[in-house]
Structure formats: C-alpha cells, structure tokens
CSV table of C-alpha atoms in Angstrom, one decimal:
chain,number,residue,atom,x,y,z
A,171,UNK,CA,0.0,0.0,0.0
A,172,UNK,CA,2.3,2.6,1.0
A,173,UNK,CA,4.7,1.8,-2.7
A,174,UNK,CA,1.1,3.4,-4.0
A,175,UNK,CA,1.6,7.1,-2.4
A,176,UNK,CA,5.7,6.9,-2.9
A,177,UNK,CA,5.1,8.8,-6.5
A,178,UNK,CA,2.7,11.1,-5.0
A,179,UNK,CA,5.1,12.1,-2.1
A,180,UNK,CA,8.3,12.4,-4.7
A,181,UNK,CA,5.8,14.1,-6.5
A,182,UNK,CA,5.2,17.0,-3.9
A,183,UNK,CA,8.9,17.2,-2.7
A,184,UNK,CA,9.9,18.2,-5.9
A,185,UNK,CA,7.2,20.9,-6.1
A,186,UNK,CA,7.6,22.0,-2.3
A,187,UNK,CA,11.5,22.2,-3.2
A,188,UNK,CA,10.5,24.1,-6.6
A,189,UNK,CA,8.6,26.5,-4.7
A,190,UNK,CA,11.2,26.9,-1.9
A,191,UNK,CA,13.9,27.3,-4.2
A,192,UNK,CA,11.8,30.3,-6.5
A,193,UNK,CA,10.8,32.0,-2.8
A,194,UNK,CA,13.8,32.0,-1.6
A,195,UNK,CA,15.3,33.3,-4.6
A,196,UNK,CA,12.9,35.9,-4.2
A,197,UNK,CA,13.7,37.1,-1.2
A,198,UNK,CA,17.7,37.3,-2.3
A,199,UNK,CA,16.6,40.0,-4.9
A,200,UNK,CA,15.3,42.4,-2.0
A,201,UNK,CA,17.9,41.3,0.7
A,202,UNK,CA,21.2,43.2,0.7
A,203,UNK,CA,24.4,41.1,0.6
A,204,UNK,CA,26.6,40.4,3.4
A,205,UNK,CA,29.7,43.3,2.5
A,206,UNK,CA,32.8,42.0,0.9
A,207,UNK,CA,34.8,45.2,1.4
A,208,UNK,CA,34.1,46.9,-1.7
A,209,UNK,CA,33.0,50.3,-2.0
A,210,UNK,CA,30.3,50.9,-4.3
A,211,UNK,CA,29.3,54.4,-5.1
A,212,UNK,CA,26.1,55.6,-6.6
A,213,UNK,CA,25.2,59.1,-8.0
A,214,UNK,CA,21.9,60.5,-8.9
A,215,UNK,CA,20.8,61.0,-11.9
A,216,UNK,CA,21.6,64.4,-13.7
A,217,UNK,CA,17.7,66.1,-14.5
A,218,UNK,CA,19.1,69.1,-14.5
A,219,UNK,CA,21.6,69.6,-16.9
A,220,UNK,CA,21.7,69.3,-20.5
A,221,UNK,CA,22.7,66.7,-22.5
A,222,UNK,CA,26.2,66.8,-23.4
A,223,UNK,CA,27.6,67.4,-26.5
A,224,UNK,CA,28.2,64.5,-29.1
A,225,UNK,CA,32.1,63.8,-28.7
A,226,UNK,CA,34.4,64.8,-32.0
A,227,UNK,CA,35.4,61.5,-33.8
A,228,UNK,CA,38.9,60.3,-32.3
A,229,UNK,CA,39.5,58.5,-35.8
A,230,UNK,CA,39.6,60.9,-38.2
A,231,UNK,CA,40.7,59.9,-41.5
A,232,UNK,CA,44.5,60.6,-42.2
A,233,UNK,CA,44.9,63.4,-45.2
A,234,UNK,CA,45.6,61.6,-48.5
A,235,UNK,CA,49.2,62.9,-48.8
A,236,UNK,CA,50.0,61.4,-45.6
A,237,UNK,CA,48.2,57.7,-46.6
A,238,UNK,CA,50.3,58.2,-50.3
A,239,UNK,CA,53.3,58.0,-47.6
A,240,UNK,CA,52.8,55.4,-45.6
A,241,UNK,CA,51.7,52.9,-48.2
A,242,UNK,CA,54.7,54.1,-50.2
A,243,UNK,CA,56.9,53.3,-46.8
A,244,UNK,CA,55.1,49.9,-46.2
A,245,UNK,CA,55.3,48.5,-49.6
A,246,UNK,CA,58.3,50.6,-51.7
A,247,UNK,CA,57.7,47.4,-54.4
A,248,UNK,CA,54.5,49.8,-55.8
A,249,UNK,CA,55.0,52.9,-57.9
A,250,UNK,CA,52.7,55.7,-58.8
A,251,UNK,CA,51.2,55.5,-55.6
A,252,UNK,CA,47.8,57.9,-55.1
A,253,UNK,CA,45.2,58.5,-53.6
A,254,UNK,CA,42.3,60.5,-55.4
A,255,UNK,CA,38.5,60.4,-56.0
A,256,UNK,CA,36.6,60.4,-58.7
A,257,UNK,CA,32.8,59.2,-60.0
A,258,UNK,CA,33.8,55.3,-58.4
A,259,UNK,CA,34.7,56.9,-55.6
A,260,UNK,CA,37.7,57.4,-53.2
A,261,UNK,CA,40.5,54.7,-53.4
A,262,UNK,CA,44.2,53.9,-53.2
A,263,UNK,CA,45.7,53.1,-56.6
A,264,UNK,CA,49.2,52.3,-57.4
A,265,UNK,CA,51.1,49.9,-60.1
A,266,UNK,CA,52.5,46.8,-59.4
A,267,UNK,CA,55.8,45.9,-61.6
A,268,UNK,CA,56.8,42.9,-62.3
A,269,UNK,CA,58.4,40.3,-59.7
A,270,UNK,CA,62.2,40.3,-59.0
A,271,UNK,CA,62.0,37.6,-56.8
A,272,UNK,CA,60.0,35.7,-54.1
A,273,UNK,CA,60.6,37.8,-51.3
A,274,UNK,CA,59.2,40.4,-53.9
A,275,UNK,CA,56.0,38.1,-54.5
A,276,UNK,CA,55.7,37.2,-51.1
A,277,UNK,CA,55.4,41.0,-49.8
A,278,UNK,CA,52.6,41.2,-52.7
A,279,UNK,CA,50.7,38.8,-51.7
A,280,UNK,CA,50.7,39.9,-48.0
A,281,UNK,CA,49.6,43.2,-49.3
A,282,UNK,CA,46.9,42.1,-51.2
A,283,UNK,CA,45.0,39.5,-49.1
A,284,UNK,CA,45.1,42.1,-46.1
A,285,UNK,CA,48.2,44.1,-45.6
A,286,UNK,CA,46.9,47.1,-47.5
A,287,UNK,CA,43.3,47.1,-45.7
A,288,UNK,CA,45.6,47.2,-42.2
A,289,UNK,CA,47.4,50.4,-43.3
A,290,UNK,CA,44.6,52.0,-44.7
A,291,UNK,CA,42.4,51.2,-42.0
A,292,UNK,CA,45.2,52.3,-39.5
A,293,UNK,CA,44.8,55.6,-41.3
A,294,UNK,CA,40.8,55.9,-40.7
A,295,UNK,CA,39.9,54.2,-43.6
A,296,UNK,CA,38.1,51.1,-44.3
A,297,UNK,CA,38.0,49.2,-47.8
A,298,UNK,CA,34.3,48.0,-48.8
A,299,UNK,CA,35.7,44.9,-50.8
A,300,UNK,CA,39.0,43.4,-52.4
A,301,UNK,CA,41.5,44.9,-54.2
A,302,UNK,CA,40.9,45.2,-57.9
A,303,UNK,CA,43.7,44.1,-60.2
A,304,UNK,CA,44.6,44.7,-63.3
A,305,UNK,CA,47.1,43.6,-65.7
A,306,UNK,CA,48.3,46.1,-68.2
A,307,UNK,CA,51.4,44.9,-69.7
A,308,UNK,CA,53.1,41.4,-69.2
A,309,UNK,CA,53.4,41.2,-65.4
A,310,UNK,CA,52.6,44.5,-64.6
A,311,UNK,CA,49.6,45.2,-62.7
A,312,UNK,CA,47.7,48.5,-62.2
A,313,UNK,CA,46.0,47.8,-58.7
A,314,UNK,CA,42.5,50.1,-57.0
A,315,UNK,CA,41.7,49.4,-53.5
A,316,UNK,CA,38.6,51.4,-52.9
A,317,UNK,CA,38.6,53.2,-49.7
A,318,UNK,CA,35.7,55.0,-47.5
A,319,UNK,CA,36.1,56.8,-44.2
A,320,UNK,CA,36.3,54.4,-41.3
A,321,UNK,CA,33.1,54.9,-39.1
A,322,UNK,CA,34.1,55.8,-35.3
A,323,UNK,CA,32.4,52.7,-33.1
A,324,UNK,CA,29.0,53.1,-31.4
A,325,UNK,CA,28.9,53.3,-28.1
C-alpha cells in the first residue's frame, strides 16, 4: 500500500523544493548582501543639466598625402602610388611591376590578401571589398583598393 503514495510524495517534494527554491530566490533579490569590502558608489541621476555634447570623432581619416606616404613606406615594391576620388569613388591606386623575386612576390601577396586594408584602416579608412587588379602589360599590374572613411564605433 504505502509503494502506491511513494510517487505522490516524490511528486510533492519536488514541487515544495521548486517553490522553496523560487521563494527564496525571491527574497535574495530584496535582501542586501553580506559586504565583501568593496565600496560601491552611486550618484543620482543628472535632471538638471543638459545633455552633453556629441564627442568629435577620435578617428579621423588621415589626409591623402599622408596615406600616399605610408603605403609608399610599407610597400616601396608599388610605384605611382595615389590616392584621389573620382565618379567610383575614393580609393588607393598604385602599379605593381613585375616580380624580381620571391621575397618580392611574397610582400605582394601579403599586401593584397590584407596588408593594404591594415594600413589603410590604421589611417581611418576602411576598404568595402577586395583589391581590384589589373594587368596592363606582361606582369605588370595596375592595382585600385577602394577606400571609405572608417566609421568611429558606437557606443
């Protein structure tokens, strides 16, 4: 008889314990916590005064004489180095000549499959998509990596 009521009891233990626990918790949310030695200080909300000026951008974009240099200094493999905009848009352009060598091909390729985005992006830019290639002669590439200003992050 009694191996009739033991689901019944289990039954209510687990809700008695369900409802103890969710009480309890309760409680914790409106009981203060025993101090561990911190300090915590609180300040009233400002009513009064008006809200504060947006902050100026701390990443402005770097003048385009400036990014000519430092991709120049980066990468002295590219000549005619710019930067202009026109109907496309803003961008980075430059020509690539042909290798001399692998240490030659490997700085190319680090510049194209990221290096260039880093130092533009470094200089408040950001580029929107790859870097467009072009080959104008035998193994000489004219190369436009289309730039926009870098948004500041929103906080």
């Amino acid at each position: 008889m009694a191996s009739k009521y033991l689901p019944l009891l289990g039954g209510t233990a687990l809700v008695v314990a369900i409802g103890g626990f969710w009480f309890t918790q309760r409680g914790a949310e409106s009981t203060p916590m025993p101090s561990t030695g911190a300090v915590v200080v609180t300040a009233p909300a400002a009513t009064e005064s008006p809200s504060p000026a947006p902050a100026p951008p701390t990443n402005l974009p770097t003048a385009p004489d400036k990014v000519i240099a430092h991709v120049r200094q980066a990468y002295p493999l590219l000549e005619k180095v710019d930067f202009s905009c026109d109907t496309k848009g803003c961008a980075v352009t430059a020509t690539i000549p042909p290798p001399t060598g692998d240490e030659f091909l490997r700085v190319r390729q680090e510049m194209l499959l990221g290096g260039l985005a880093r130092l533009v992006e470094a200089d408040g830019y950001r580029m929107p998509g790859p870097v467009h290639m072009d080959e104008i002669e035998s193994n000489l590439f004219h190369i436009r990596a289309d730039v926009v200003p870098a948004q500041p992050p929103v906080s």
